[in-house]
Short mmCIF file of C-alpha atoms in Angstrom, two decimals:
data_model
loop_
_atom_site.label_atom_id
_atom_site.label_comp_id
_atom_site.label_asym_id
_atom_site.label_seq_id
_atom_site.Cartn_x
_atom_site.Cartn_y
_atom_site.Cartn_z
CA MET N 22 0.00 0.00 0.00
CA SER N 23 1.07 3.55 -0.59
CA SER N 24 -0.08 6.90 0.64
CA ALA N 25 0.39 8.52 -2.78
CA THR N 26 -2.58 10.27 -4.30
CA SER N 27 -4.84 8.48 -6.71
CA GLN N 28 -3.70 10.62 -9.64
CA GLY N 29 -2.72 8.27 -12.40
CA ALA N 30 -3.92 5.17 -10.56
CA ARG N 31 -5.57 2.38 -12.46
CA ARG N 32 -8.91 1.21 -11.08
CA LEU N 33 -9.49 -2.51 -10.65
CA LYS N 34 -12.89 -4.05 -9.96
CA VAL N 35 -13.10 -6.54 -7.10
CA ARG N 36 -15.06 -9.74 -7.79
CA PRO N 37 -16.52 -12.29 -5.37
CA LEU N 38 -14.08 -15.06 -4.44
CA THR N 39 -15.07 -18.47 -5.81
CA GLN N 40 -13.10 -21.67 -6.20
CA GLN N 41 -13.60 -21.56 -9.96
CA ALA N 42 -12.43 -17.97 -10.44
CA PHE N 43 -9.45 -18.50 -8.10
CA ALA N 44 -8.37 -21.85 -9.59
CA PRO N 45 -5.49 -20.42 -11.68
CA PHE N 46 -3.90 -19.06 -8.50
CA GLY N 47 -4.50 -21.80 -5.89
CA GLN N 48 -7.37 -23.01 -3.74
CA VAL N 49 -10.20 -21.47 -1.75
CA ILE N 50 -10.35 -23.07 1.73
CA GLU N 51 -13.98 -23.44 2.75
CA ALA N 52 -16.52 -26.02 3.91
CA ARG N 53 -18.45 -26.75 0.73
CA PRO N 54 -21.86 -28.42 1.19
CA GLY N 55 -21.84 -32.13 0.37
CA GLU N 56 -18.03 -32.39 0.35
CA SER N 57 -17.48 -33.84 3.82
CA PHE N 58 -17.62 -37.16 5.64
CA GLU N 59 -18.51 -38.02 9.21
CA ILE N 60 -15.90 -38.79 11.86
CA ASN N 61 -15.88 -39.00 15.67
CA GLN N 62 -18.98 -41.22 15.89
CA GLY N 63 -20.92 -38.75 13.79
CA SER N 64 -20.29 -35.68 15.92
CA THR N 65 -17.92 -34.04 13.41
CA GLU N 66 -17.99 -33.39 9.64
CA ARG N 67 -14.54 -33.55 8.05
CA TYR N 68 -13.88 -31.45 4.93
CA HIS N 69 -10.75 -33.25 3.86
CA ASN N 70 -7.52 -32.14 2.18
CA LEU N 71 -8.54 -28.70 0.95
CA ALA N 72 -5.18 -27.26 -0.14
CA GLU N 73 -2.30 -28.20 -2.40
CA LEU N 74 0.62 -27.45 -0.11
CA GLU N 75 4.05 -26.98 -1.72
CA PHE N 76 7.43 -26.85 0.02
CA SER N 77 10.69 -27.01 -1.94
CA GLY N 78 14.34 -26.05 -1.53
CA SER N 79 16.87 -26.94 1.12
CA ALA N 80 15.50 -27.94 4.56
CA ALA N 81 12.01 -27.04 3.37
CA ARG N 82 9.19 -27.58 5.87
CA PRO N 83 5.73 -26.17 6.61
CA ILE N 84 5.32 -23.71 9.46
CA ILE N 85 2.28 -22.32 11.27
CA ASN N 86 2.00 -18.61 11.97
CA ILE N 87 -0.52 -15.94 12.87
CA PHE N 88 -0.53 -12.75 10.81
CA ARG N 89 -2.22 -9.75 12.43
CA GLY N 90 -3.01 -7.38 9.58
CA GLN N 91 -4.10 -3.77 9.74
CA ALA N 92 -7.23 -2.90 7.80
CA TYR N 93 -6.85 -1.67 4.22
CA GLN N 94 -7.74 2.00 4.09
CA ASP N 95 -8.49 2.41 0.38
CA ALA N 96 -4.85 3.27 -0.19
CA LEU N 97 -3.20 2.49 -3.48
CA LEU N 98 -1.54 -0.81 -4.25
CA ALA N 99 2.08 -0.27 -5.21
CA LEU N 100 3.69 -3.73 -5.33
CA MET N 101 3.18 -7.45 -5.69
CA GLU N 102 5.20 -10.39 -4.35
CA TYR N 103 5.58 -14.13 -4.75
CA HIS N 104 7.17 -17.05 -2.92
CA PRO N 105 9.22 -19.26 -5.26
CA TYR N 106 9.74 -22.14 -2.80
CA GLY N 107 6.32 -22.67 -1.30
CA SER N 108 2.60 -22.17 -1.17
CA GLN N 109 1.16 -19.73 1.36
CA LEU N 110 -2.24 -20.25 3.01
CA PHE N 111 -4.31 -17.59 4.81
CA MET N 112 -7.33 -18.55 6.93
CA PRO N 113 -9.27 -15.70 8.61
CA LEU N 114 -9.74 -16.12 12.37
CA ASN N 115 -12.13 -13.22 13.00
CA GLN N 116 -14.82 -13.99 10.41
CA ARG N 117 -14.22 -10.68 8.67
CA PRO N 118 -13.91 -10.22 4.87
CA TYR N 119 -10.59 -9.35 3.24
CA LEU N 120 -9.18 -8.58 -0.18
CA VAL N 121 -7.15 -10.93 -2.37
CA VAL N 122 -5.11 -9.51 -5.27
CA VAL N 123 -3.27 -11.96 -7.53
CA ALA N 124 -1.59 -12.39 -10.91
CA PRO N 125 -0.39 -15.51 -12.77
CA LYS N 126 3.05 -17.04 -12.23
CA GLY N 127 5.94 -15.96 -14.40
CA GLU N 128 6.90 -12.48 -15.51
CA LEU N 129 4.43 -10.06 -13.93
CA ASN N 130 1.83 -8.84 -16.41
CA GLU N 131 0.03 -5.98 -14.68
CA ASP N 132 -2.92 -6.31 -17.07
CA GLU N 133 -3.58 -9.77 -15.64
CA ILE N 134 -3.90 -8.69 -12.01
CA CYS N 135 -7.23 -9.84 -10.50
CA ALA N 136 -8.89 -8.77 -7.25
CA PHE N 137 -11.34 -10.80 -5.15
CA LEU N 138 -13.43 -10.12 -2.06
CA ALA N 139 -13.04 -13.08 0.33
CA GLN N 140 -15.73 -13.66 2.92
CA GLY N 141 -14.84 -14.30 6.55
CA HIS N 142 -15.29 -18.07 6.24
CA GLN N 143 -13.06 -18.36 3.17
CA GLY N 144 -9.33 -19.00 3.23
CA VAL N 145 -6.97 -18.87 0.26
CA ASN N 146 -3.88 -20.89 -0.57
CA TYR N 147 -1.55 -19.17 -3.05
CA ALA N 148 0.34 -21.67 -5.18
CA ALA N 149 4.12 -21.30 -5.18
CA GLY N 150 5.16 -18.60 -7.63
CA VAL N 151 1.77 -16.90 -7.86
CA TRP N 152 1.98 -13.14 -7.59
CA HIS N 153 -0.11 -11.65 -4.77
CA HIS N 154 -0.43 -8.46 -2.80
CA PRO N 155 0.50 -8.60 0.90
CA LEU N 156 -2.39 -9.12 3.35
CA LEU N 157 -5.32 -6.71 2.95
CA ALA N 158 -7.62 -7.09 5.96
CA LEU N 159 -10.86 -5.11 5.97
CA GLU N 160 -12.95 -3.27 8.59
CA GLN N 161 -10.41 -3.59 11.42
CA THR N 162 -7.14 -5.24 12.41
CA SER N 163 -7.65 -8.97 11.90
CA ASP N 164 -5.83 -12.23 12.56
CA PHE N 165 -5.17 -14.97 10.02
CA LEU N 166 -3.68 -18.42 10.48
CA VAL N 167 -0.90 -18.72 7.89
CA VAL N 168 0.64 -21.98 6.66
CA ASP N 169 3.79 -21.32 4.67
CA ARG N 170 7.30 -22.59 4.09
CA ALA N 171 10.52 -22.33 6.03
CA GLY N 172 13.86 -23.35 4.56
CA ASP N 173 17.36 -22.23 3.76
CA GLU N 174 16.69 -20.06 0.70
CA ALA N 175 15.13 -16.59 0.78
CA ASN N 176 11.55 -17.05 -0.32
CA CYS N 177 10.03 -13.66 -1.13
CA VAL N 178 10.37 -11.74 -4.40
CA GLU N 179 8.80 -8.27 -4.53
CA GLN N 180 8.17 -6.04 -7.53
CA SER N 181 6.89 -2.48 -7.66
CA LEU N 182 3.99 -1.78 -9.99
CA SER N 183 4.51 0.60 -12.90
CA GLN N 184 1.16 2.19 -12.07
CA PHE N 185 -0.70 2.31 -8.74
CA ILE N 186 -3.91 0.29 -8.47
CA GLN N 187 -7.05 1.52 -6.73
CA LEU N 188 -9.58 -1.19 -5.86
CA ASP N 189 -13.29 -0.74 -6.57
CA TYR N 190 -15.36 -2.82 -4.18
CA MET L 16 -19.08 -38.93 24.01
CA SER L 17 -21.72 -41.31 25.30
CA SER L 18 -25.35 -40.97 26.20
CA ALA L 19 -24.97 -43.23 29.23
CA THR L 20 -26.07 -41.86 32.58
CA SER L 21 -23.58 -40.23 34.90
CA GLN L 22 -23.83 -43.08 37.43
CA GLY L 23 -20.32 -44.20 38.18
CA ALA L 24 -18.71 -41.41 36.14
CA ARG L 25 -15.56 -39.79 37.38
CA ARG L 26 -15.60 -36.00 37.54
CA LEU L 27 -12.71 -34.06 36.05
CA LYS L 28 -12.13 -30.37 36.63
CA VAL L 29 -11.46 -28.22 33.56
CA ARG L 30 -8.58 -25.73 33.85
CA PRO L 31 -7.78 -22.66 31.73
CA LEU L 32 -5.60 -23.46 28.71
CA THR L 33 -2.11 -21.97 28.95
CA GLN L 34 1.08 -22.71 27.03
CA GLN L 35 2.81 -23.78 30.22
CA ALA L 36 0.10 -26.19 31.39
CA PHE L 37 -0.27 -27.66 27.88
CA ALA L 38 3.47 -28.02 27.18
CA PRO L 39 3.62 -31.80 27.94
CA PHE L 40 1.04 -32.38 25.19
CA GLY L 41 2.01 -29.93 22.43
CA GLN L 42 1.64 -26.21 21.71
CA VAL L 43 -0.99 -23.54 22.20
CA ILE L 44 -1.39 -21.53 18.97
CA GLU L 45 -2.01 -17.88 19.85
CA ALA L 46 -0.68 -14.38 19.25
CA ARG L 47 1.34 -13.71 22.40
CA PRO L 48 2.14 -10.05 23.10
CA GLY L 49 5.72 -9.12 22.28
CA GLU L 50 6.41 -12.29 20.30
CA SER L 51 5.97 -10.94 16.78
CA PHE L 52 7.88 -8.97 14.16
CA GLU L 53 6.70 -6.54 11.50
CA ILE L 54 6.36 -7.50 7.85
CA ASN L 55 4.62 -5.97 4.81
CA GLN L 56 6.06 -2.47 5.33
CA GLY L 57 4.77 -2.46 8.88
CA SER L 58 1.12 -3.22 8.11
CA THR L 59 1.27 -6.77 9.50
CA GLU L 60 2.59 -8.40 12.70
CA ARG L 61 3.93 -11.93 12.13
CA TYR L 62 3.78 -14.41 15.03
CA HIS L 63 6.21 -16.90 13.59
CA ASN L 64 6.47 -20.69 13.69
CA LEU L 65 4.01 -21.46 16.48
CA ALA L 66 3.73 -25.25 16.19
CA GLU L 67 6.01 -28.28 16.13
CA LEU L 68 4.55 -30.15 13.19
CA GLU L 69 5.35 -33.88 12.90
CA PHE L 70 4.74 -36.15 9.89
CA SER L 71 6.24 -39.64 9.71
CA GLY L 72 5.63 -42.95 7.95
CA SER L 73 5.36 -43.78 4.27
CA ALA L 74 4.32 -40.95 1.90
CA ALA L 75 3.77 -38.71 4.93
CA ARG L 76 2.64 -35.17 4.22
CA PRO L 77 0.67 -32.37 5.92
CA ILE L 78 -2.92 -31.76 4.87
CA ILE L 79 -5.37 -28.92 5.53
CA ASN L 80 -8.94 -29.69 6.56
CA ILE L 81 -11.97 -28.07 8.16
CA PHE L 82 -13.66 -29.96 11.00
CA ARG L 83 -17.25 -28.90 11.75
CA GLY L 84 -17.93 -30.13 15.26
CA GLN L 85 -21.24 -30.37 17.07
CA ALA L 86 -21.38 -28.74 20.49
CA TYR L 87 -20.58 -30.87 23.52
CA GLN L 88 -23.79 -31.40 25.49
CA ASP L 89 -22.36 -32.34 28.89
CA ALA L 90 -22.39 -35.97 27.84
CA LEU L 91 -19.87 -38.38 29.27
CA LEU L 92 -16.47 -38.98 27.76
CA ALA L 93 -16.04 -42.64 26.89
CA LEU L 94 -12.84 -42.90 24.83
CA MET L 95 -9.52 -41.34 23.95
CA GLU L 96 -7.44 -41.55 20.76
CA TYR L 97 -3.98 -40.75 19.42
CA HIS L 98 -2.20 -40.41 16.08
CA PRO L 99 1.10 -42.31 16.01
CA TYR L 100 2.39 -40.82 12.74
CA GLY L 101 1.68 -37.13 13.09
CA SER L 102 0.78 -34.05 15.06
CA GLN L 103 -2.76 -32.68 14.76
CA LEU L 104 -3.52 -28.96 15.00
CA PHE L 105 -6.93 -27.38 15.67
CA MET L 106 -7.54 -23.65 15.17
CA PRO L 107 -11.03 -22.31 15.95
CA LEU L 108 -12.62 -20.32 13.10
CA ASN L 109 -15.69 -18.99 14.94
CA GLN L 110 -14.05 -17.44 18.01
CA ARG L 111 -15.94 -19.77 20.34
CA PRO L 112 -14.38 -21.65 23.29
CA TYR L 113 -13.95 -25.42 23.21
CA LEU L 114 -12.73 -28.23 25.46
CA VAL L 115 -9.37 -30.00 25.23
CA VAL L 116 -8.91 -33.35 27.00
CA VAL L 117 -5.47 -34.97 26.87
CA ALA L 118 -3.21 -37.57 28.47
CA PRO L 119 0.53 -38.25 28.10
CA LYS L 120 1.99 -40.47 25.37
CA GLY L 121 2.47 -44.16 26.01
CA GLU L 122 0.16 -46.61 27.73
CA LEU L 123 -2.99 -44.70 28.68
CA ASN L 124 -3.09 -43.84 32.38
CA GLU L 125 -6.62 -42.60 33.04
CA ASP L 126 -5.50 -40.90 36.24
CA GLU L 127 -3.31 -38.59 34.13
CA ILE L 128 -6.10 -37.28 31.91
CA CYS L 129 -6.24 -33.45 31.97
CA ALA L 130 -8.98 -31.14 30.71
CA PHE L 131 -8.58 -27.53 29.52
CA LEU L 132 -10.95 -24.77 28.44
CA ALA L 133 -9.56 -23.17 25.27
CA GLN L 134 -10.68 -19.66 24.38
CA GLY L 135 -11.85 -18.81 20.87
CA HIS L 136 -8.52 -17.25 19.88
CA GLN L 137 -6.46 -20.27 21.04
CA GLY L 138 -5.54 -23.22 18.87
CA VAL L 139 -3.87 -26.42 20.02
CA ASN L 140 -1.36 -28.72 18.34
CA TYR L 141 -1.32 -32.25 19.75
CA ALA L 142 2.11 -33.85 19.50
CA ALA L 143 2.22 -37.21 17.73
CA GLY L 144 1.26 -39.97 20.14
CA VAL L 145 -0.47 -37.73 22.69
CA TRP L 146 -3.83 -39.11 23.82
CA HIS L 147 -6.74 -36.72 23.26
CA HIS L 148 -10.50 -36.77 23.12
CA PRO L 149 -12.13 -36.08 19.75
CA LEU L 150 -13.26 -32.49 19.10
CA LEU L 151 -15.46 -30.93 21.82
CA ALA L 152 -16.91 -27.68 20.48
CA LEU L 153 -18.99 -25.57 22.87
CA GLU L 154 -22.11 -23.40 22.60
CA GLN L 155 -22.97 -24.38 19.01
CA THR L 156 -21.68 -26.24 15.98
CA SER L 157 -18.27 -24.71 15.18
CA ASP L 158 -15.60 -24.92 12.50
CA PHE L 159 -11.90 -25.53 13.07
CA LEU L 160 -9.01 -25.47 10.64
CA VAL L 161 -7.12 -28.73 11.13
CA VAL L 162 -3.55 -29.42 10.05
CA ASP L 163 -2.76 -33.11 10.26
CA ARG L 164 -0.97 -35.91 8.46
CA ALA L 165 -1.81 -38.02 5.44
CA GLY L 166 0.20 -41.10 4.51
CA ASP L 167 0.02 -44.80 3.81
CA GLU L 168 -0.37 -46.14 7.34
CA ALA L 169 -3.56 -45.95 9.40
CA ASN L 170 -3.02 -43.14 11.88
CA CYS L 171 -5.69 -43.30 14.58
CA VAL L 172 -5.66 -45.52 17.69
CA GLU L 173 -8.76 -45.43 19.90
CA GLN L 174 -9.23 -46.80 23.40
CA SER L 175 -12.37 -46.96 25.53
CA LEU L 176 -12.12 -45.60 29.04
CA SER L 177 -12.65 -48.00 31.95
CA GLN L 178 -14.82 -45.34 33.61
CA PHE L 179 -16.79 -42.50 32.01
CA ILE L 180 -15.57 -38.95 32.63
CA GLN L 181 -17.84 -36.00 33.33
CA LEU L 182 -16.25 -32.59 32.88
CA ASP L 183 -16.71 -29.83 35.48
CA TYR L 184 -16.39 -26.43 33.87
#
């Protein structure tokens, strides 16, 4: 995010987050009706294996973290990032919506940046290499459980945008 | 849980869940004050690497699931279980409290069973081999993000209790 003025910013429309629309970028983590089975003598429904986790590189392993993100204040988006050696999963812990901004793997094409509004029951798992904006909580400071990769290599590549983006939602 | 009457049940007092009290059984997953660092140009606090994940056996890998658990209705506890090949992490997604009932690894000693009241911002990660009761949501049906292990071997061992347990909380 940047505090620059909106002069010259490109506007990008935010769409609802669905598994189908997000498929090129990873998975939506949610309890979809009819896609569970009973465990614990019937007292629990298990929605099984919802993410394609990826961990590569030297001494690669999954780690569990909490990210506490400040709320997005309609500022301008100024950069994107990706993680070459692992997927990164965000699950909201406060049932509040948040924004998801992504672009396909490979050389960043700013015309292919997409924005989604995630509901408070929906997590996302970014596939390794997928461009995404850092966490954009909404309404107020919010916590997310994050499953990502630790290992020997540095695992974050950032790139500034040639033109600021302002989200319409 | 069982629908048997409480006749002959042993009563077990439920204690608050703290990292220190839970340490013999695994980790409490929570955002502890002063244990974070800033990322994303200062807009996010990262509470880093909060769980000791374990995955062993053939084709072992972590998987992400949602468990939707019915609320515990003061029924009697009748069994415990453990997972020999992996840790199992529960993170509440609805900010509601839940019950955690555990016993040390090894042959089950029913006198060593402990019960904790977890708050809605606290997750737990059971170490591999630690005895625990299946999910005990409170108040109403609740969702949890679960990080556990997939692999070739069966990974759940159950044992009936010699005497029912009734929780005091």
